[in-house]
Coordinates of C-alpha atoms and ligand atoms in Angstrom, one line a residue:
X772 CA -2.6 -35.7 27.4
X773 CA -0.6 -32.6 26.6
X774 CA -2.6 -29.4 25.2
X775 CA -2.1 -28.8 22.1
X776 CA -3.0 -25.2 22.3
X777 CA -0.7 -24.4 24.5
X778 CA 1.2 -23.0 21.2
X779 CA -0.8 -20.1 21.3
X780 CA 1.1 -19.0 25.2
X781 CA 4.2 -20.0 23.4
X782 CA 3.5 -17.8 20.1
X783 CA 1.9 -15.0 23.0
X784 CA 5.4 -15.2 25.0
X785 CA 7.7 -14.9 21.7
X786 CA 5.2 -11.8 20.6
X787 CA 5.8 -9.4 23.4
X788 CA 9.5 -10.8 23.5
X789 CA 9.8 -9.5 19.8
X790 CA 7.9 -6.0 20.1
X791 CA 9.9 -5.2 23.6
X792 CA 12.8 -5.4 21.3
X793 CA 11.7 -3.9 18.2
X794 CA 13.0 -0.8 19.0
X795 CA 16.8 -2.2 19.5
X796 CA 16.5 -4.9 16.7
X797 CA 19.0 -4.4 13.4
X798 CA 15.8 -3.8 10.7
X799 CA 17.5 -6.2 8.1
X800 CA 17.0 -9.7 8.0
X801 CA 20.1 -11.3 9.6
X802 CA 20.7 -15.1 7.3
X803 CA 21.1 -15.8 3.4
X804 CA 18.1 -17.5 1.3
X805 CA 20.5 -20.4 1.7
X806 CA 20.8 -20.2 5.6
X807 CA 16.7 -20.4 5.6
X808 CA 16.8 -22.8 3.1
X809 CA 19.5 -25.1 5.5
X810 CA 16.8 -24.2 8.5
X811 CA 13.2 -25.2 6.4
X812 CA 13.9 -27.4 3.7
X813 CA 13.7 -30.6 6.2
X814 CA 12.1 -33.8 4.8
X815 CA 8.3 -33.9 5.4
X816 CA 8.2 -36.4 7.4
X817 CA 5.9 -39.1 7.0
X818 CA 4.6 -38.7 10.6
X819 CA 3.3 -35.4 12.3
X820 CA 5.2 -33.4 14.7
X821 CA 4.0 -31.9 18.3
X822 CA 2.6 -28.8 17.7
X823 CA 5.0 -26.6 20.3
X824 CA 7.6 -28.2 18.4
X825 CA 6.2 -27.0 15.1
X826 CA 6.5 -23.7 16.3
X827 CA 9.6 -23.1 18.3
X828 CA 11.1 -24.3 14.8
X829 CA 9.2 -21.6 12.9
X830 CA 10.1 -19.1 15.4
X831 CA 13.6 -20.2 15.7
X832 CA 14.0 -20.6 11.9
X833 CA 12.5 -17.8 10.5
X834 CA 12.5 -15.0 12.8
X835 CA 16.1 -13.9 11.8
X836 CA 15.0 -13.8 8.2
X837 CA 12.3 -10.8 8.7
X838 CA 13.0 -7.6 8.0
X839 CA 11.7 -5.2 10.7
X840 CA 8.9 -3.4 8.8
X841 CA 7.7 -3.0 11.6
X842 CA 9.9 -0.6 13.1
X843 CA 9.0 3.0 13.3
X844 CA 12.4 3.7 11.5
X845 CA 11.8 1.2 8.2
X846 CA 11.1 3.5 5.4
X847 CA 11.5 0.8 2.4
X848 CA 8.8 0.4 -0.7
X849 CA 5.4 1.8 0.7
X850 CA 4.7 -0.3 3.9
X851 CA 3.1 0.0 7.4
X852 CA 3.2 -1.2 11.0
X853 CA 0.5 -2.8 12.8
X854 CA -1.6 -1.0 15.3
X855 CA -1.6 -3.2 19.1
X856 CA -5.4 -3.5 18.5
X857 CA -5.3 -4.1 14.7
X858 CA -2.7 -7.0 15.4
X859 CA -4.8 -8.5 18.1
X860 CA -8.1 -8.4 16.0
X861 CA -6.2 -10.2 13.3
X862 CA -5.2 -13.0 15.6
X863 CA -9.1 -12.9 16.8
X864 CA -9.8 -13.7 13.0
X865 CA -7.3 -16.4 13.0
X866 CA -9.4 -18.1 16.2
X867 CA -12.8 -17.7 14.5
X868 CA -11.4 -18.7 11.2
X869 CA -14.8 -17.3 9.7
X870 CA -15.5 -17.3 6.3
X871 CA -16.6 -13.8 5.1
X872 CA -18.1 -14.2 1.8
X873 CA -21.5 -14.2 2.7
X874 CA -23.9 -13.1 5.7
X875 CA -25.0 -16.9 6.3
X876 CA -21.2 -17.7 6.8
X877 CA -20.4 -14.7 9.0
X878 CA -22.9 -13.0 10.0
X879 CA -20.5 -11.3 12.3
X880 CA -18.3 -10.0 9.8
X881 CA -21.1 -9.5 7.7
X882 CA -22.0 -6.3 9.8
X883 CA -18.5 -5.3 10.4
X884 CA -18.1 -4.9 6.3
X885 CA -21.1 -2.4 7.0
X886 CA -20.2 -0.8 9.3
X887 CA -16.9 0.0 8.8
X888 CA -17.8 0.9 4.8
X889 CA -19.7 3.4 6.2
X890 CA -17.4 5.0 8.3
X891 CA -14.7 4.8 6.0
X892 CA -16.9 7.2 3.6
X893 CA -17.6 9.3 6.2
X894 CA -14.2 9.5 7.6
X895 CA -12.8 9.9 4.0
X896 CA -15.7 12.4 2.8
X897 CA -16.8 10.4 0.2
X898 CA -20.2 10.2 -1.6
X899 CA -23.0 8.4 0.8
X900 CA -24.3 6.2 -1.6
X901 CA -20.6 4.8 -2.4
X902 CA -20.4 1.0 -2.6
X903 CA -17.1 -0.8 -1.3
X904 CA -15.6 -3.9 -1.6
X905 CA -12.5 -5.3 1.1
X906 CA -10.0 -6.9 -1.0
X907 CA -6.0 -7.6 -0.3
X908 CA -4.5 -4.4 -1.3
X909 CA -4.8 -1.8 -3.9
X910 CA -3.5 -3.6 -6.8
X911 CA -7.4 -6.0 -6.3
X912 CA -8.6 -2.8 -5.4
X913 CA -8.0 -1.7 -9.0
X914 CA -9.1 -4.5 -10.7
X915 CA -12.4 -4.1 -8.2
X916 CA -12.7 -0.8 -9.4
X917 CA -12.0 -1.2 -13.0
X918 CA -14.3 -4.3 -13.6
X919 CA -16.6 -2.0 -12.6
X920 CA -15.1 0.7 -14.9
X921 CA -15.2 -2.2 -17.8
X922 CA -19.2 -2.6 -17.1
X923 CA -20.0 0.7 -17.1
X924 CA -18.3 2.2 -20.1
X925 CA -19.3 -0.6 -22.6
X926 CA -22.7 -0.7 -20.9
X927 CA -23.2 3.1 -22.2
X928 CA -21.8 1.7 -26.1
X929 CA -24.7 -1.1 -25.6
X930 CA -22.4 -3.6 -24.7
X931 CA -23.0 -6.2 -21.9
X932 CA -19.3 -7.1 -20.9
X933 CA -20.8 -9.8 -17.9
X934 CA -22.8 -11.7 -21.3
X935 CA -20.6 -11.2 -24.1
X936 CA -17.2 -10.5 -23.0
X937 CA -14.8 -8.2 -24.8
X938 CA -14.1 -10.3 -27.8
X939 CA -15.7 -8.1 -30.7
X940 CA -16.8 -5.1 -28.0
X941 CA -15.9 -1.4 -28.9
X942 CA -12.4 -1.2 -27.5
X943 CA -11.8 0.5 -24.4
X944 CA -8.8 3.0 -24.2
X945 CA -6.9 3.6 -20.9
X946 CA -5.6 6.7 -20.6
X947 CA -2.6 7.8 -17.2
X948 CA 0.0 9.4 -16.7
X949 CA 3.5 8.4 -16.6
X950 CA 3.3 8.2 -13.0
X951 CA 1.4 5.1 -12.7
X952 CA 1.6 2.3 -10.6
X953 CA 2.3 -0.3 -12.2
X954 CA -0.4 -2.7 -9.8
X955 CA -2.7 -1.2 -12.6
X956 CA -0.8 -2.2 -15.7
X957 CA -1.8 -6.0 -14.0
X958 CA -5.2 -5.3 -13.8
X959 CA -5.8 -4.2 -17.0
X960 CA -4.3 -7.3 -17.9
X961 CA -6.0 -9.1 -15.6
X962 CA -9.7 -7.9 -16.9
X963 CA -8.2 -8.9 -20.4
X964 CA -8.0 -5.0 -21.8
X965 CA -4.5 -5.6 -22.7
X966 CA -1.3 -3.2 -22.3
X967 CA -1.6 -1.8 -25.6
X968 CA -4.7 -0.4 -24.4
X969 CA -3.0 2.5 -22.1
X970 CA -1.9 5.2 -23.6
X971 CA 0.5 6.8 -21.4
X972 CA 0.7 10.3 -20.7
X973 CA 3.9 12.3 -20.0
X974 CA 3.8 14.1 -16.7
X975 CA 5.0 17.4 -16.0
X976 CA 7.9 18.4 -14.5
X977 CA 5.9 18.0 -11.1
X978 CA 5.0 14.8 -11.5
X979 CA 1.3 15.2 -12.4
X980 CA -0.3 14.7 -15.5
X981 CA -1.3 17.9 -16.6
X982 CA -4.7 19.1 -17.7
X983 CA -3.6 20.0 -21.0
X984 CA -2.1 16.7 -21.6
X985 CA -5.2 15.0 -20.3
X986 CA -7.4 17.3 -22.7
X987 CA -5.4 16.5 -26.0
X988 CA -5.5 12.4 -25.4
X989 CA -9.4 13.2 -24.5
X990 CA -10.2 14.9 -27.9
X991 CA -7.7 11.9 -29.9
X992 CA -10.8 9.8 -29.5
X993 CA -14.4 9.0 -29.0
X994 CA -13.8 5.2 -27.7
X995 CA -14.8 4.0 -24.2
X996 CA -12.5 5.7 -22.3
X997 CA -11.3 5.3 -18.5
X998 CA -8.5 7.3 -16.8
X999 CA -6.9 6.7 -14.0
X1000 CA -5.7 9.2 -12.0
X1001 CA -2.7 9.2 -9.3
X1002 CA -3.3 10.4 -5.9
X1003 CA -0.3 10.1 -4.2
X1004 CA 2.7 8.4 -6.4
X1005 CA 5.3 6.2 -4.5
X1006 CA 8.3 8.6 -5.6
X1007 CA 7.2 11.8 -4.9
X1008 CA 4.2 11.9 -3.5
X1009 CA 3.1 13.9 -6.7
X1010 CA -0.7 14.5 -6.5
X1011 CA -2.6 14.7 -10.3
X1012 CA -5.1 17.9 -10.1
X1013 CA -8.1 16.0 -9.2
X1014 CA -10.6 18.8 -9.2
X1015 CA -10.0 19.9 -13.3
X1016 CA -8.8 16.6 -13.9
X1017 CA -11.9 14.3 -13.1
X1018 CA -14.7 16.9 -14.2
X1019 CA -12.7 17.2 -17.5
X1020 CA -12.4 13.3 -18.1
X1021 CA -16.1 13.0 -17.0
X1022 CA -17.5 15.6 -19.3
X1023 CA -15.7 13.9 -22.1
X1024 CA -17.8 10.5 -21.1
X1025 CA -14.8 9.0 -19.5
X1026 CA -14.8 7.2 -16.1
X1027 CA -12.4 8.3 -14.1
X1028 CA -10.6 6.0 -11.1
X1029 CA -8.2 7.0 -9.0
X1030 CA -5.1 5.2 -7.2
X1031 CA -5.2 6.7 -3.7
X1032 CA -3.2 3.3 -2.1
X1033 CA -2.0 5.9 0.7
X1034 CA -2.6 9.0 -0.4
X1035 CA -6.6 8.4 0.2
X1036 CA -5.7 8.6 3.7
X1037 CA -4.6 12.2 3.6
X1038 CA -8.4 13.2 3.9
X1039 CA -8.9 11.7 7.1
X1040 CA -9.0 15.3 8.6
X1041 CA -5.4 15.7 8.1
X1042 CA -3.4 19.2 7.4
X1043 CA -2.7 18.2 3.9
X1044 CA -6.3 16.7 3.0
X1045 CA -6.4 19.7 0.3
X1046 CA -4.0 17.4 -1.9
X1047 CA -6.7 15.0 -2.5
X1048 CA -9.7 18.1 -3.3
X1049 CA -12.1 17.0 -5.7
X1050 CA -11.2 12.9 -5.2
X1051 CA -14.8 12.3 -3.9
X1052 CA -16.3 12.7 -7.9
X1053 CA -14.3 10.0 -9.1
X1054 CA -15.9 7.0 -10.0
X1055 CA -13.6 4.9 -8.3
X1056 CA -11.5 4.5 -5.9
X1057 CA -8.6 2.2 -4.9
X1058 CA -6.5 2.0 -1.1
X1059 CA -4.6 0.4 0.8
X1060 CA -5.0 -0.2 4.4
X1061 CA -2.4 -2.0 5.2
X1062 CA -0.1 0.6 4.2
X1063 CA -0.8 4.0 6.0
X1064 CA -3.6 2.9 8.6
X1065 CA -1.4 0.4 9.9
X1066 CA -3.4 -3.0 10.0
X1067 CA -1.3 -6.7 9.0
X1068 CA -1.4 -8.0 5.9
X1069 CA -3.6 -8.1 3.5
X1070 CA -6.1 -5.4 3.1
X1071 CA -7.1 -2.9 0.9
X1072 CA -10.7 -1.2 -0.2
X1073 CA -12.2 -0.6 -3.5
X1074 CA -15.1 2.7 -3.5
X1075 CA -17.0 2.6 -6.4
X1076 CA -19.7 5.6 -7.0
X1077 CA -21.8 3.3 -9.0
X1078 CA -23.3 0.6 -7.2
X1079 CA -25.1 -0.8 -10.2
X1080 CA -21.8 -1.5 -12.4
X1081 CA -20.1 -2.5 -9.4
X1082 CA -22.6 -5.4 -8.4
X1083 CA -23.3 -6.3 -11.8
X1084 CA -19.3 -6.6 -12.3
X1085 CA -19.0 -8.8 -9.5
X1086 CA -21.9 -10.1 -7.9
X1087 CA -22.6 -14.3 -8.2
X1088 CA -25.4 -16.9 -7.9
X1089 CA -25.2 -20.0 -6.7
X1090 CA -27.8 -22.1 -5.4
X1091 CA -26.2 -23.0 -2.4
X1092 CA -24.8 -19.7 -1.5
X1093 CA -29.0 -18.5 0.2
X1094 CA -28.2 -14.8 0.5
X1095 CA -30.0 -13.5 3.7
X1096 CA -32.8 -10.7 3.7
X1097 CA -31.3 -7.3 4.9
X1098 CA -27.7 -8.1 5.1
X1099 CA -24.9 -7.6 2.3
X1100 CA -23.0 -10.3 1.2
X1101 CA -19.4 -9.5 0.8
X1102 CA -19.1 -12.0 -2.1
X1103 CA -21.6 -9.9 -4.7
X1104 CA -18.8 -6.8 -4.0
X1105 CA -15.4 -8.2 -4.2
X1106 CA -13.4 -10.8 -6.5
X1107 CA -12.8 -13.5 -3.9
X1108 CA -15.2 -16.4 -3.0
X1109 CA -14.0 -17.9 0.2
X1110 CA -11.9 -15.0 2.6
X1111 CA -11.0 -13.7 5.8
X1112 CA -13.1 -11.6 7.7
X1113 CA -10.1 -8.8 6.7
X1114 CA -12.6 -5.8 8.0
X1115 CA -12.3 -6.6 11.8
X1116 CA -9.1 -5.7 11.6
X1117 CA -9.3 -2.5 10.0
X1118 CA -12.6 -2.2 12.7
X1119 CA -10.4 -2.2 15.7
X1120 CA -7.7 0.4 14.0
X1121 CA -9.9 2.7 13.2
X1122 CA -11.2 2.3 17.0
X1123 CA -7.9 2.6 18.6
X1124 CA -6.6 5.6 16.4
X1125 CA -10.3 7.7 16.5
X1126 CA -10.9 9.9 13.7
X1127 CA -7.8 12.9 15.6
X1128 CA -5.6 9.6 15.9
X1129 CA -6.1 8.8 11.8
X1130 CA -5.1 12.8 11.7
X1131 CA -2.3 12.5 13.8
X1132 CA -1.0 9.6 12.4
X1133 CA -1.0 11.4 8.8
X1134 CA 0.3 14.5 9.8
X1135 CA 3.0 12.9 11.7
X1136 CA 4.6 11.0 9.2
X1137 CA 4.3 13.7 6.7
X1138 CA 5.9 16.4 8.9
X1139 CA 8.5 13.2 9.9
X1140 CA 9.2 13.0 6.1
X1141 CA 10.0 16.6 5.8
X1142 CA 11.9 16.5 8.7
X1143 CA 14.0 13.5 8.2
X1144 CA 14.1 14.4 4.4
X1145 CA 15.8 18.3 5.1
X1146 CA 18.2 16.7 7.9
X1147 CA 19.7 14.4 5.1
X1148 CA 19.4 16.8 2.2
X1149 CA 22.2 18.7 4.7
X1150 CA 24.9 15.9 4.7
X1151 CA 27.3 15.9 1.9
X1152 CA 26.8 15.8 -1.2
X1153 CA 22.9 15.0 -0.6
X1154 CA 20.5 16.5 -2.0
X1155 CA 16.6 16.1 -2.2
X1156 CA 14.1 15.7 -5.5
X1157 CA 12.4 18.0 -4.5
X1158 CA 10.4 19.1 -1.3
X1159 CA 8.4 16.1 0.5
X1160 CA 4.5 17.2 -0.3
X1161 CA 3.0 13.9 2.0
X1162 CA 4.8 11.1 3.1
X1163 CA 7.6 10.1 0.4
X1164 CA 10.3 11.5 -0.3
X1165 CA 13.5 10.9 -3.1
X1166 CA 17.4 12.1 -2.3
X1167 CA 20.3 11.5 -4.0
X1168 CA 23.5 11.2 -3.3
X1169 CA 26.3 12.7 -5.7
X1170 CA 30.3 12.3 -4.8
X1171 CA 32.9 15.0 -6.0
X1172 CA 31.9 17.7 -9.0
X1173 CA 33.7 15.7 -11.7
X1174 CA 32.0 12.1 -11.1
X1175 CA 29.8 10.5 -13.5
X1176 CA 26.0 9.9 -13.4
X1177 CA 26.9 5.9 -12.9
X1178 CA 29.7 6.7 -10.4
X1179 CA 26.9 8.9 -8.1
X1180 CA 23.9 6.1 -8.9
X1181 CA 26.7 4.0 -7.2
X1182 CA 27.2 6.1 -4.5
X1183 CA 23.8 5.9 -3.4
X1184 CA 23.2 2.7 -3.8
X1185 CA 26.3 2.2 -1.6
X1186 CA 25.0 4.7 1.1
X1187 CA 21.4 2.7 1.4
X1188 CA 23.3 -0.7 1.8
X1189 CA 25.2 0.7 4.3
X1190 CA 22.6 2.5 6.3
X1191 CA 20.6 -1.3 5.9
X1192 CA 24.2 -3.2 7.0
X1193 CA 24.3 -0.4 9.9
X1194 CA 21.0 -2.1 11.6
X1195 CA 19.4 1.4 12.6
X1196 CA 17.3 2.4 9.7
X1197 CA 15.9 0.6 6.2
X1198 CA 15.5 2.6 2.6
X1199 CA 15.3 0.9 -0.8
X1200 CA 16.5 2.7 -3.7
X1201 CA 14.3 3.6 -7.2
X1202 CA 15.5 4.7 -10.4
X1203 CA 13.6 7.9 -10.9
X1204 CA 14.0 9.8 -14.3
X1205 CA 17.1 7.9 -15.3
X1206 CA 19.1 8.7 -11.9
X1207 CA 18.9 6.5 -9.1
X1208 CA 18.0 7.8 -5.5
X1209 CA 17.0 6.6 -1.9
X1210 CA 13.5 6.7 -1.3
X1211 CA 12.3 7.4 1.7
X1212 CA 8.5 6.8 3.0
X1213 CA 7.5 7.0 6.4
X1214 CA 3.8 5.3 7.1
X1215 CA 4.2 3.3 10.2
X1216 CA 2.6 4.3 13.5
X1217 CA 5.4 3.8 15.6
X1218 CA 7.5 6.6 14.4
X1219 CA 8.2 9.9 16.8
X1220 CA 10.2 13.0 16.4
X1221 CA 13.5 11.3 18.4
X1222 CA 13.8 8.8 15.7
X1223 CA 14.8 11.9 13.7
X1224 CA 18.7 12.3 15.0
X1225 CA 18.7 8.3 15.0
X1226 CA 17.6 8.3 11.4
X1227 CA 20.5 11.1 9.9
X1228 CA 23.1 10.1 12.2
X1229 CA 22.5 6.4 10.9
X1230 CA 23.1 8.3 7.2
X1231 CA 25.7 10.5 8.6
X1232 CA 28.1 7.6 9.5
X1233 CA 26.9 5.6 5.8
X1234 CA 28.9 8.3 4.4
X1235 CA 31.5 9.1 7.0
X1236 CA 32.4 5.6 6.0
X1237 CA 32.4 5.9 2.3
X1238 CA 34.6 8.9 2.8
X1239 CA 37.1 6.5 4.5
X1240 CA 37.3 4.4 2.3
X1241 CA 37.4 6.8 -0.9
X1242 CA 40.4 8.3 0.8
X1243 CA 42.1 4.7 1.6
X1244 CA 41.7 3.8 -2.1
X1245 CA 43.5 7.4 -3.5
X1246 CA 46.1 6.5 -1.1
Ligands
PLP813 C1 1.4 -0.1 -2.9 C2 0.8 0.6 -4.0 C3 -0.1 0.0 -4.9 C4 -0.3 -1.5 -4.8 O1 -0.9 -1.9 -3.6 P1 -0.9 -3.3 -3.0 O2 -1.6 -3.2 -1.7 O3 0.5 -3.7 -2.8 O4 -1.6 -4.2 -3.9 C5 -0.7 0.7 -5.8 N1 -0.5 2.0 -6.0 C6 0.3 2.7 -5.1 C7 0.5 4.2 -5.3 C8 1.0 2.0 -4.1 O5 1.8 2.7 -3.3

């Protein structure tokens, strides 16, 4: 009889194959949608197939259509890398295949949860008696936070959301600033608020939302009112002024949550941690983890002030759940039922980096940012939004003094596809105040200073070419 596991040396083989040659691999994906369609659209077969053969095919098939996220010199969207031990925890999940809801179904993971909710306070300097939930990403993260938000806030009106749902409540208003993400438009969908219950704020010309903004739409009202506050946006960077901001909201009866999906992170002891001052009296809290720290896919944390609101926003009964004496049951915290026991993961990262390695990591990028972000502000006709505060950065890329505002959106957009075509680096492109410009944020682990030259030579020669072919087309 063959061994059927034996896919798991096969799958072992092709992983250190593929991160040997991570560092050398073209960051794009290399095939069309129709090429993977040609390669995984068989016919399902009416009988089964050997397992090794199952996954050579997926391996053969699909590898060529990743994109390298996770090479130290991808910068697209907001992503990370995975950690050697955070990677190999997540494969040790795989094995167990444990169901983390409750302490009777993994008792294991059960205590994990704890402990690494308790470290993660520590580590991040927030309030003790903080309660957390371990959801996919920040976008559940905020609907974590804000179902708590939704109890709370109607609870003080004498309104008992959980019973009586929001049909015929007091209605809640929503107040942000421009620089929202829009992960939090879809929860306050999600928890059935509706759009048209944000009001949107303009932000400065910093990219905050100003306290004098924020005190106006605070006095326009005396609704149930939650604001949501940006730590970190994925343009800039921008940081809102936590420490008048939340104070000010919370005097006004407002509860205040905060999206720090990565910026969070810059408390970990880092050089920049004074960004985030004043983050630990919000009432909630929403991050990432598989962004900045590095972990696989999906993971994210929800820190909620207020255990009460929180549990009552969440928690379940069933009588075949049998909760056990002592132990917290993940399911009364979060918004999934069954899950994956998502904290071992984030466990064994937080072991390998150490509270100096979570630093490190932080500080790195950030000063790689600046670094990478000056070097290409110096090529021609590049020029920067404005100086990297974290990890994110925004350039532009204009072409002679008399061309247009589309012909230079153009010309960036044309830089970025080249620099992707080139193999050597990865950026995406945003539209940021009506003018479009290469973003550039740097989160993964396996980024180190001589990336730097590989990164603005990679640009360098993007628009060494484009020069080329400008000149061929006058000619
Ligand atoms: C990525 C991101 C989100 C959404 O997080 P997910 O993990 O993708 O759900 C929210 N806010 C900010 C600022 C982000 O960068």
């Amino acid at each position: 009889m063959t061994d059927r596991f034996a896919v798991l040396a096969q799958v072992e083989a092709f992983a250190r194959r593929s991160l040997a040659d991570l560092d050398g691999r073209h960051i794009a994906e290399q095939v069309s949608p129709d090429q993977l369609r040609q390669e995984i659209a068989t016919v399902l077969d009416a009988a089964g197939v050997e397992p090794s053969e199952v996954v050579s095919h997926l391996i053969r098939s699909l590898d060529p259509g990743m994109v390298a996220n996770t090479s130290g010199r991808f910068f697209g969207w907001v992503m990370g890398g995975s950690l050697p031990s955070a990677l190999a925890a997540d494969w040790l999940v795989s094995l167990w295949d444990q169901n983390a809801a409750i302490a009777a179904t993994s008792p294991a993971s059960a205590i994990v949860e704890e402990v690494v909710g308790e470290w993660l306070k520590e580590l991040l300097g927030l309030d003790p008696s903080t309660s957390y939930a371990f959801t996919t990403g920040c976008q559940m993260s905020h609907a974590t936070c804000l179902a708590a938000a939704r109890n709370a806030v109607l609870a003080r009106e004498g309104w008992n959301v959980e019973l009586d749902g929001l049909c015929g409540a007091p209605r809640v208003r929503i107040l942000t600033g421009s620089n929202v993400h829009a992960s939090v438009g879809r929860s306050v969908r999600l928890l059935g608020f509706g759009s048209a219950a944000m009001e949107i704020l303009q932000e400065g010309e910093d990219g905050t939302l100003s306290p004098s903004a924020l005190e106006g739409a605070l006095a326009g009202g005396d609704r149930p009112t939650i604001v949501v506050l940006q730590a970190g946006d994925l343009n800039i960077g921008a940081f809102d002024p936590l420490e008048e901001l939340i104070p000010m909201a919370q005097a006004a009866g407002a509860w205040v949550h905060v999206d720090g999906a990565f910026g969070l992170w810059l408390r970990a002891g880092s050089a920049r941690s004074h960004l985030t001052a004043g983050i630990d009296r919000a009432d909630s809290i929403a991050t990432d983890v598989h962004k900045w720290l590095n972990v696989p896919y999906d993971s994210g944390v929800a820190f909620v002030r207020h255990p009460e609101p929180h549990r009552a926003s969440m928690r379940v009964t069933a009588s075949y759940i049998g909760p056990r004496e002592g132990v917290r049951d993940a399911i009364d915290w979060g918004p999934e039922w069954s899950r994956r026991a998502r904290a071992i993961p984030l466990y064994a990262a937080l072991r390998e980096l150490g509270r100096d390695g979570v630093a490190e990591l932080v500080d790195r990028t950030c000063d790689i940012t600046r670094e990478v972000a000056f070097g290409i502000a110096e090529l021609p006709g590049a020029h920067l939004e404005r100086e990297p505060l974290a990890n994110q950065a925004l350039i532009y890329f204009d072409g002679a003094a008399e061309a247009t505002q589309a012909e230079n959106d153009e010309r960036t957009a044309r830089v970025v596809e080249l620099v992707n075509a080139g193999g050597e680096a990865y950026f995406t492109t945003t539209v940021y105040r009506g003018r479009r410009a290469m973003r550039l944020s740097v989160c993964n682990w396996r980024i180190d200073r001589g990336d730097i030259p590989r990164v603005i030579d990679a640009v360098r020669s993007a628009l060494r070419t484009i020069a080329e072919q400008d000149h061929a087309s006058e000619r």
